[in-house]
């Protein structure tokens, strides 16, 4: 079939450059390949973008969108490009709109307990600056040292402290965005309560760049808790016993800020990576933290761990030892990924179904003859099973695809969700109907059409 285009690539790019007054437009192949194909995501190359634009302000964003509307070109929003679900990879002929250079902390207000930031601000950098004023930013995904607030908002990222402080959505008060038609909207504000109109702020949180381009975000900050932080580890025979212990701790009233679970396979991988010997203790490892933990609260946790057969329990208030334990949890992923292809999944379960899901994953690995590495934020029911295969095999093996399929169906059967905090991207956008149901699936598409009738913003992501 022969297609006659009304405009040449040169004409399109010339127009784009005329609309981006302050930012930069790159069209060289090296840059386009680097920004189109994310090594963190598994699933193959999605397509080489036409241009990579680093915007500097709202006018640049509007210029990119004006170009997209004129020539009917897809726009792919990016910040630090760390999505694991093919959420911001290039599409053939698309324009990648990067806000990573919009990375200023515009305000930290101790009086209002808020920060106002641009989307390119790195999560960990905001937290460090807030702590200088006696505050902290609670959401702490594993990507905290390098992922941006804009990306966290786009995916509704969670993290290790979600059990106490909630996910990103629970910490966003307001935002500003440019819609596909170029209009600028201000959603929410800086008040801790707001009940006027429909909550469009929360609609944008987790929308994966499909409804508008966010350029300013107001987030809630918390005062640093008084007292000493207490961290500890405990070991269990298996993940089922660990999950039961976690449930008891959650219901005890001590309000932990971290309850992180690692199964035996993951602990073995960590030992190899860290040159440690944790796997000698038992089949599963729990890392926990109590902020301002009183001796009474620590004793409650110790008693519960003993009741649920936790072994080799150790606790510490030493800041260096605590930092080492936290880093151990962050090193879980590179330890499991080392030298292998991988797919890490992201289900969230009703808390009562966490133990049954752990059992299921163990049985599934045995049934299919594969090793599944299971870890996650046990305190909020978020499970991260990782499926690995040989580095020399480019295509995802059929047995891994079948393991994912069975895992997803079991998650839905138990009343869970197949995306707890990593978003949907293109990896899971074919599962909208099974997870949401036909009616809600249709409503999702109607919302998308309302905000983006030309389907220009991050097409094929979030919903297909």
Coordinates of C-alpha atoms in Angstrom, one line a residue:
X1 CA 0.0 0.0 0.0
X2 CA 1.4 3.4 -1.0
X3 CA 0.9 6.3 1.5
X4 CA 1.5 9.9 0.4
X5 CA 2.4 12.1 3.4
X6 CA 1.4 15.8 3.2
X7 CA 4.6 16.8 5.0
X8 CA 8.2 15.6 4.8
X9 CA 10.2 14.7 7.9
X10 CA 12.3 17.9 7.3
X11 CA 9.2 20.1 7.4
X12 CA 7.9 18.4 10.5
X13 CA 11.2 18.8 12.4
X14 CA 11.7 22.4 11.2
X15 CA 8.2 23.2 12.6
X16 CA 9.0 21.4 15.9
X17 CA 12.2 23.3 16.3
X18 CA 10.4 26.6 15.7
X19 CA 8.0 25.8 18.5
X20 CA 10.5 24.8 21.1
X21 CA 12.0 28.2 22.0
X22 CA 14.1 27.4 25.0
X23 CA 14.6 23.7 25.2
X24 CA 16.5 21.5 22.9
X25 CA 15.5 19.2 20.0
X26 CA 17.7 16.2 19.2
X27 CA 17.3 14.1 16.1
X28 CA 20.6 12.1 15.9
X29 CA 20.2 8.4 15.9
X30 CA 22.4 7.8 18.9
X31 CA 20.3 10.0 21.1
X32 CA 17.1 8.6 19.7
X33 CA 18.1 5.0 20.3
X34 CA 19.2 5.8 23.8
X35 CA 16.0 7.5 24.7
X36 CA 13.7 5.2 22.8
X37 CA 14.8 1.8 24.2
X38 CA 14.9 1.5 28.0
X39 CA 17.2 -1.3 29.2
X40 CA 15.2 -1.5 32.4
X41 CA 12.1 -2.8 30.6
X42 CA 11.7 -6.2 29.1
X43 CA 9.7 -6.8 26.0
X44 CA 11.7 -5.8 22.9
X45 CA 12.1 -2.5 21.1
X46 CA 8.9 -0.6 20.5
X47 CA 10.0 1.8 17.9
X48 CA 12.5 4.6 17.2
X49 CA 11.2 8.1 18.0
X50 CA 11.4 11.0 15.5
X51 CA 12.8 13.5 17.9
X52 CA 13.9 13.8 21.5
X53 CA 12.9 17.2 23.1
X54 CA 14.1 18.4 26.4
X55 CA 11.7 21.1 27.4
X56 CA 12.6 24.0 29.7
X57 CA 9.2 25.6 30.4
X58 CA 5.4 25.5 29.8
X59 CA 5.8 27.3 26.5
X60 CA 8.1 24.5 25.2
X61 CA 5.5 21.9 26.3
X62 CA 2.8 23.7 24.5
X63 CA 5.0 24.0 21.4
X64 CA 5.6 20.2 21.3
X65 CA 1.9 19.6 21.7
X66 CA 1.0 22.1 19.0
X67 CA 3.3 20.2 16.7
X68 CA 1.8 16.9 17.6
X69 CA -1.7 18.2 16.9
X70 CA -0.7 19.7 13.5
X71 CA 1.0 16.6 12.2
X72 CA -0.9 13.9 14.2
X73 CA 2.2 12.7 16.0
X74 CA 2.3 10.7 19.3
X75 CA 4.0 12.4 22.3
X76 CA 5.8 10.2 24.8
X77 CA 6.4 11.9 28.2
X78 CA 9.7 11.0 29.9
X79 CA 11.7 12.2 33.0
X80 CA 14.5 9.9 34.2
X81 CA 13.3 7.0 31.9
X82 CA 13.3 4.3 34.6
X83 CA 10.0 2.6 33.9
X84 CA 10.0 -1.2 34.0
X85 CA 6.7 -1.7 32.1
X86 CA 7.5 -0.1 28.7
X87 CA 5.8 3.0 29.9
X88 CA 7.9 5.7 28.3
X89 CA 9.9 4.0 25.5
X90 CA 9.8 5.4 22.0
X91 CA 7.2 4.7 19.4
X92 CA 8.0 4.8 15.7
X93 CA 7.9 8.5 14.5
X94 CA 6.9 9.8 17.9
X95 CA 8.2 12.9 19.8
X96 CA 9.7 12.1 23.2
X97 CA 9.0 15.0 25.5
X98 CA 11.4 15.0 28.4
X99 CA 10.9 17.1 31.5
X100 CA 14.1 15.9 33.2
X101 CA 15.7 19.4 32.8
X102 CA 12.7 20.9 34.6
X103 CA 14.3 19.8 37.9
X104 CA 13.9 22.7 40.4
X105 CA 12.6 22.5 43.9
X106 CA 10.5 25.7 43.7
X107 CA 9.5 25.8 47.4
X108 CA 9.8 24.0 50.7
X109 CA 7.3 25.4 53.2
X110 CA 7.8 24.3 56.7
X111 CA 4.7 26.3 57.8
X112 CA 2.4 24.5 55.3
X113 CA 4.3 21.2 55.3
X114 CA 4.5 21.1 51.5
X115 CA 7.0 21.2 48.7
X116 CA 6.4 22.5 45.2
X117 CA 8.6 20.9 42.6
X118 CA 9.1 20.5 38.9
X119 CA 8.7 16.9 37.6
X120 CA 12.4 16.3 37.0
X121 CA 13.3 16.6 40.7
X122 CA 14.7 13.3 41.9
X123 CA 12.8 11.7 44.8
X124 CA 15.9 11.3 47.0
X125 CA 17.1 14.9 46.4
X126 CA 13.8 16.3 47.5
X127 CA 13.9 14.2 50.7
X128 CA 17.4 15.4 51.5
X129 CA 16.5 19.0 51.1
X130 CA 13.3 18.6 53.2
X131 CA 15.3 16.9 56.0
X132 CA 17.5 20.1 56.2
X133 CA 14.3 21.8 57.5
X134 CA 13.2 19.0 59.8
X135 CA 10.8 17.4 57.3
X136 CA 10.9 14.5 55.0
X137 CA 9.2 13.2 51.8
X138 CA 7.7 9.8 52.6
X139 CA 7.3 7.9 49.4
X140 CA 10.5 5.8 48.9
X141 CA 10.4 3.5 45.9
X142 CA 13.4 1.3 45.3
X143 CA 14.4 3.8 42.6
X144 CA 14.5 6.6 45.1
X145 CA 18.1 7.6 44.3
X146 CA 17.4 8.2 40.6
X147 CA 13.6 8.2 39.8
X148 CA 11.9 11.6 39.5
X149 CA 8.8 13.0 41.3
X150 CA 7.2 13.4 37.9
X151 CA 7.7 9.7 37.1
X152 CA 6.6 8.7 40.6
X153 CA 3.3 10.7 40.1
X154 CA 2.8 9.2 36.6
X155 CA 3.0 5.7 38.0
X156 CA 1.7 6.2 41.5
X157 CA 4.9 4.7 42.8
X158 CA 4.9 3.1 46.2
X159 CA 7.9 2.0 48.3
X160 CA 9.1 0.5 51.5
X161 CA 7.3 3.0 53.8
X162 CA 3.9 2.7 52.1
X163 CA 2.7 0.6 55.0
X164 CA 2.9 3.7 57.2
X165 CA 2.7 6.7 54.9
X166 CA 0.9 5.5 51.8
X167 CA 1.9 5.6 48.1
X168 CA 2.6 8.7 46.0
X169 CA -1.2 9.4 45.6
X170 CA -1.5 9.8 49.3
X171 CA 1.2 12.5 49.3
X172 CA 0.2 14.6 46.3
X173 CA -1.9 17.7 47.1
X174 CA -1.9 19.5 43.7
X175 CA -0.4 19.7 40.3
X176 CA -0.3 21.8 37.1
X177 CA -0.4 20.3 33.7
X178 CA -0.7 21.1 30.0
X179 CA -3.6 19.2 28.2
X180 CA -3.3 17.8 24.8
X181 CA -5.0 20.8 23.3
X182 CA -2.5 23.2 24.9
X183 CA -4.7 24.4 27.8
X184 CA -3.0 24.8 31.2
X185 CA -4.9 23.4 34.2
X186 CA -4.3 23.8 38.0
X187 CA -5.6 20.8 40.0
X188 CA -5.8 20.7 43.7
X189 CA -3.6 23.0 45.8
X190 CA -1.6 23.0 49.0
X191 CA -4.4 22.3 51.5
X192 CA -4.4 19.0 53.4
X193 CA -8.2 18.7 52.7
X194 CA -10.1 19.6 49.6
X195 CA -13.7 18.4 48.7
X196 CA -14.7 20.8 45.9
X197 CA -15.5 19.4 42.5
X198 CA -14.3 16.0 41.1
X199 CA -10.9 15.0 42.3
X200 CA -8.9 15.5 39.0
X201 CA -5.7 15.6 40.9
X202 CA -6.0 12.0 41.8
X203 CA -7.2 11.1 38.3
X204 CA -3.8 12.4 37.0
X205 CA -1.8 10.5 39.6
X206 CA -1.0 7.2 38.0
X207 CA -2.3 8.2 34.6
X208 CA 1.1 7.5 33.0
X209 CA 1.2 10.6 30.9
X210 CA -1.9 9.7 29.0
X211 CA -4.1 12.7 30.1
X212 CA -1.7 15.7 30.1
X213 CA 1.9 16.8 30.7
X214 CA 2.5 17.5 34.3
X215 CA 4.9 20.4 34.9
X216 CA 4.5 21.3 38.6
X217 CA 3.6 19.2 41.6
X218 CA 2.7 20.1 45.2
X219 CA 3.5 17.3 47.7
X220 CA 2.9 16.8 51.4
X221 CA 5.9 16.7 53.7
X222 CA 6.0 15.1 57.1
X223 CA 7.9 16.2 60.3
X224 CA 10.8 13.9 61.1
X225 CA 9.6 11.6 64.0
X226 CA 11.0 12.1 67.5
X227 CA 13.0 9.4 69.1
X228 CA 15.3 6.7 67.8
X229 CA 14.6 4.7 64.7
X230 CA 14.8 1.0 65.2
X231 CA 15.5 -1.6 62.5
X232 CA 15.8 -5.3 62.6
X233 CA 15.8 -8.6 60.8
X234 CA 14.1 -11.9 61.5
X235 CA 14.1 -15.2 59.6
X236 CA 11.3 -17.7 59.0
X237 CA 11.1 -21.2 57.6
X238 CA 9.1 -19.9 54.6
X239 CA 7.3 -16.9 53.2
X240 CA 3.9 -18.2 54.4
X241 CA 5.1 -18.1 58.0
X242 CA 6.6 -14.7 57.4
X243 CA 3.3 -13.3 56.0
X244 CA 1.5 -14.5 59.1
X245 CA 4.0 -12.8 61.3
X246 CA 3.7 -9.6 59.3
X247 CA -0.1 -9.6 59.7
X248 CA 0.2 -9.9 63.4
X249 CA 2.7 -7.0 63.6
X250 CA 0.5 -4.8 61.4
X251 CA -2.5 -5.4 63.8
X252 CA -0.5 -4.9 67.0
X253 CA -0.7 -1.1 67.0
X254 CA 3.0 -0.4 66.8
X255 CA 2.7 1.2 63.3
X256 CA 5.8 0.0 61.6
X257 CA 7.3 2.1 58.7
X258 CA 8.9 -0.9 56.9
X259 CA 8.0 -4.6 56.6
X260 CA 10.0 -6.0 53.8
X261 CA 10.0 -9.6 52.8
X262 CA 12.6 -11.7 50.9
X263 CA 12.1 -15.4 50.1
X264 CA 14.9 -18.0 50.4
X265 CA 15.9 -17.8 46.7
X266 CA 16.3 -14.0 47.0
X267 CA 18.3 -14.3 50.2
X268 CA 20.7 -16.7 48.5
X269 CA 21.1 -14.3 45.6
X270 CA 21.8 -11.5 48.0
X271 CA 24.4 -13.6 49.8
X272 CA 26.2 -14.2 46.6
X273 CA 26.0 -10.5 45.6
X274 CA 26.9 -9.1 49.1
X275 CA 29.2 -11.8 50.2
X276 CA 27.0 -12.4 53.3
X277 CA 25.6 -15.5 54.9
X278 CA 21.9 -14.7 55.7
X279 CA 20.7 -17.8 53.8
X280 CA 22.3 -20.0 56.5
X281 CA 19.5 -18.9 58.9
X282 CA 16.3 -20.1 57.2
X283 CA 14.0 -19.8 54.2
X284 CA 12.7 -16.2 54.3
X285 CA 13.9 -12.9 55.7
X286 CA 12.0 -10.0 57.1
X287 CA 13.5 -6.5 57.4
X288 CA 11.5 -4.1 59.6
X289 CA 11.7 -0.6 60.9
X290 CA 9.9 1.3 63.7
X291 CA 10.2 5.1 63.7
X292 CA 10.7 6.5 67.2
X293 CA 10.4 2.9 68.4
X294 CA 9.9 2.8 72.2
X295 CA 11.3 -0.2 74.2
X296 CA 7.7 -1.3 74.7
X297 CA 7.0 -1.3 70.9
X298 CA 10.2 -3.1 70.2
X299 CA 9.3 -5.8 72.8
X300 CA 5.8 -6.2 71.2
X301 CA 7.5 -6.9 67.9
X302 CA 9.9 -9.3 69.4
X303 CA 7.1 -11.2 71.2
X304 CA 5.1 -11.5 68.0
X305 CA 8.1 -12.7 66.0
X306 CA 8.7 -15.3 68.6
X307 CA 5.0 -16.3 68.5
X308 CA 5.1 -16.8 64.8
X309 CA 8.4 -18.7 64.8
X310 CA 10.7 -15.9 63.8
X311 CA 14.3 -16.9 64.3
X312 CA 17.6 -15.2 64.8
X313 CA 15.9 -11.8 65.5
X314 CA 18.3 -8.9 65.8
X315 CA 17.5 -5.2 66.2
X316 CA 19.7 -2.1 66.0
X317 CA 19.5 1.7 66.6
X318 CA 22.9 2.3 65.1
X319 CA 22.5 4.6 62.1
X320 CA 25.3 2.9 60.1
X321 CA 23.8 -0.6 60.6
X322 CA 20.3 0.7 59.7
X323 CA 21.7 2.2 56.5
X324 CA 23.3 -1.1 55.7
X325 CA 20.0 -3.0 56.2
X326 CA 18.1 -0.5 54.0
X327 CA 20.8 -0.8 51.3
X328 CA 20.6 -4.6 51.6
X329 CA 16.9 -4.3 50.6
X330 CA 17.7 -2.0 47.8
X331 CA 20.4 -4.4 46.5
X332 CA 17.8 -7.1 46.2
X333 CA 17.1 -6.3 42.6
X334 CA 20.6 -6.1 41.3
X335 CA 21.4 -9.3 43.2
X336 CA 18.5 -11.2 41.5
X337 CA 19.1 -9.6 38.1
X338 CA 22.8 -10.2 38.0
X339 CA 23.8 -11.7 34.7
X340 CA 20.3 -12.7 33.7
X341 CA 17.3 -11.5 31.7
X342 CA 14.4 -10.8 34.0
X343 CA 10.8 -9.8 34.4
X344 CA 9.9 -8.4 37.9
X345 CA 6.2 -8.3 38.5
X346 CA 4.1 -6.1 40.8
X347 CA 0.9 -7.5 42.3
X348 CA -0.9 -6.1 45.3
X349 CA -3.0 -8.5 47.4
X350 CA -5.7 -8.1 50.0
X351 CA -3.7 -8.6 53.2
X352 CA -5.5 -11.8 54.1
X353 CA -4.4 -13.3 50.7
X354 CA -0.7 -12.5 51.0
X355 CA 0.2 -15.9 52.5
X356 CA -1.8 -17.9 49.9
X357 CA -0.1 -15.9 47.1
X358 CA 3.3 -16.8 48.5
X359 CA 2.3 -20.4 48.6
X360 CA 1.1 -20.3 45.1
X361 CA 4.3 -18.8 43.7
X362 CA 6.4 -21.4 45.4
X363 CA 4.2 -24.2 43.9
X364 CA 4.1 -22.5 40.5
X365 CA 7.9 -22.5 40.3
X366 CA 8.1 -26.2 41.1
X367 CA 5.3 -27.0 38.6
X368 CA 6.9 -25.2 35.7
X369 CA 10.5 -26.1 36.6
X370 CA 11.7 -22.5 37.0
X371 CA 13.1 -20.4 39.9
X372 CA 10.9 -17.6 41.0
X373 CA 12.5 -15.0 43.3
X374 CA 9.8 -13.4 45.5
X375 CA 10.1 -10.3 47.6
X376 CA 8.0 -7.3 48.3
X377 CA 6.5 -4.8 50.6
X378 CA 4.8 -7.3 52.9
X379 CA 3.2 -4.7 55.1
X380 CA 0.9 -3.4 52.3
X381 CA 0.4 -6.7 50.5
X382 CA 2.7 -5.8 47.5
X383 CA 4.4 -8.8 46.0
X384 CA 7.3 -8.7 43.6
X385 CA 8.0 -12.1 42.0
X386 CA 10.9 -12.0 39.6
X387 CA 11.2 -14.4 36.7
X388 CA 14.6 -14.9 35.2
X389 CA 16.2 -16.7 32.2
X390 CA 19.5 -17.0 30.4
X391 CA 21.1 -13.8 29.3
X392 CA 21.8 -15.3 25.9
X393 CA 18.1 -15.8 25.1
X394 CA 16.7 -12.6 23.7
X395 CA 13.1 -13.6 23.5
X396 CA 11.1 -14.1 26.6
X397 CA 10.8 -17.9 26.9
X398 CA 7.3 -19.4 26.6
X399 CA 7.5 -20.9 30.1
X400 CA 8.1 -17.4 31.6
X401 CA 5.1 -16.0 29.7
X402 CA 3.0 -18.9 31.0
X403 CA 4.2 -18.3 34.5
X404 CA 3.2 -14.6 34.2
X405 CA -0.2 -15.5 32.8
X406 CA -0.9 -18.0 35.6
X407 CA 0.3 -15.5 38.2
X408 CA -1.9 -12.8 36.9
X409 CA -5.0 -15.0 36.8
X410 CA -4.3 -16.2 40.4
X411 CA -3.9 -12.6 41.6
X412 CA -7.3 -11.6 40.2
X413 CA -8.9 -14.8 41.6
X414 CA -7.7 -13.8 45.0
X415 CA -9.0 -10.3 44.7
X416 CA -5.7 -8.6 44.0
X417 CA -4.4 -6.2 41.3
X418 CA -1.7 -7.0 38.8
X419 CA -0.2 -3.6 39.1
X420 CA 0.4 -2.3 42.6
X421 CA 3.0 0.4 42.0
X422 CA 4.9 -0.1 38.7
X423 CA 2.0 1.0 36.5
X424 CA 0.7 -0.7 33.3
X425 CA 2.7 0.7 30.4
X426 CA 2.6 -1.7 27.4
X427 CA 3.5 -4.7 29.4
X428 CA 0.1 -5.2 30.9
X429 CA -2.3 -3.1 28.9
X430 CA -4.0 -6.2 27.5
X431 CA -5.3 -7.0 31.0
X432 CA -7.7 -4.1 31.4
X433 CA -10.8 -6.1 30.8
X434 CA -9.9 -9.0 33.1
X435 CA -8.9 -6.7 35.9
X436 CA -11.5 -3.9 35.6
X437 CA -14.4 -5.5 33.9
X438 CA -16.1 -4.5 30.7
X439 CA -18.0 -1.5 31.9
X440 CA -15.1 0.1 33.8
X441 CA -12.8 -0.7 30.9
X442 CA -15.1 1.3 28.6
X443 CA -15.2 4.2 31.1
X444 CA -11.4 4.3 31.1
X445 CA -11.4 4.8 27.3
X446 CA -14.1 7.5 27.5
X447 CA -12.0 9.4 30.1
X448 CA -9.0 9.2 27.8
X449 CA -11.0 10.4 24.9
X450 CA -12.3 13.4 26.8
X451 CA -8.8 14.6 27.8
X452 CA -7.0 13.5 24.6
X453 CA -9.4 13.1 21.7
X454 CA -6.7 12.7 19.1
X455 CA -4.9 10.0 21.2
X456 CA -1.6 11.8 21.0
X457 CA -0.4 11.4 24.6
X458 CA 1.5 8.2 25.3
X459 CA -0.7 6.0 23.2
X460 CA -0.9 2.2 23.8
X461 CA 0.1 2.8 27.5
X462 CA -2.1 2.5 30.5
X463 CA -5.1 1.4 28.4
X464 CA -4.9 -0.1 24.9

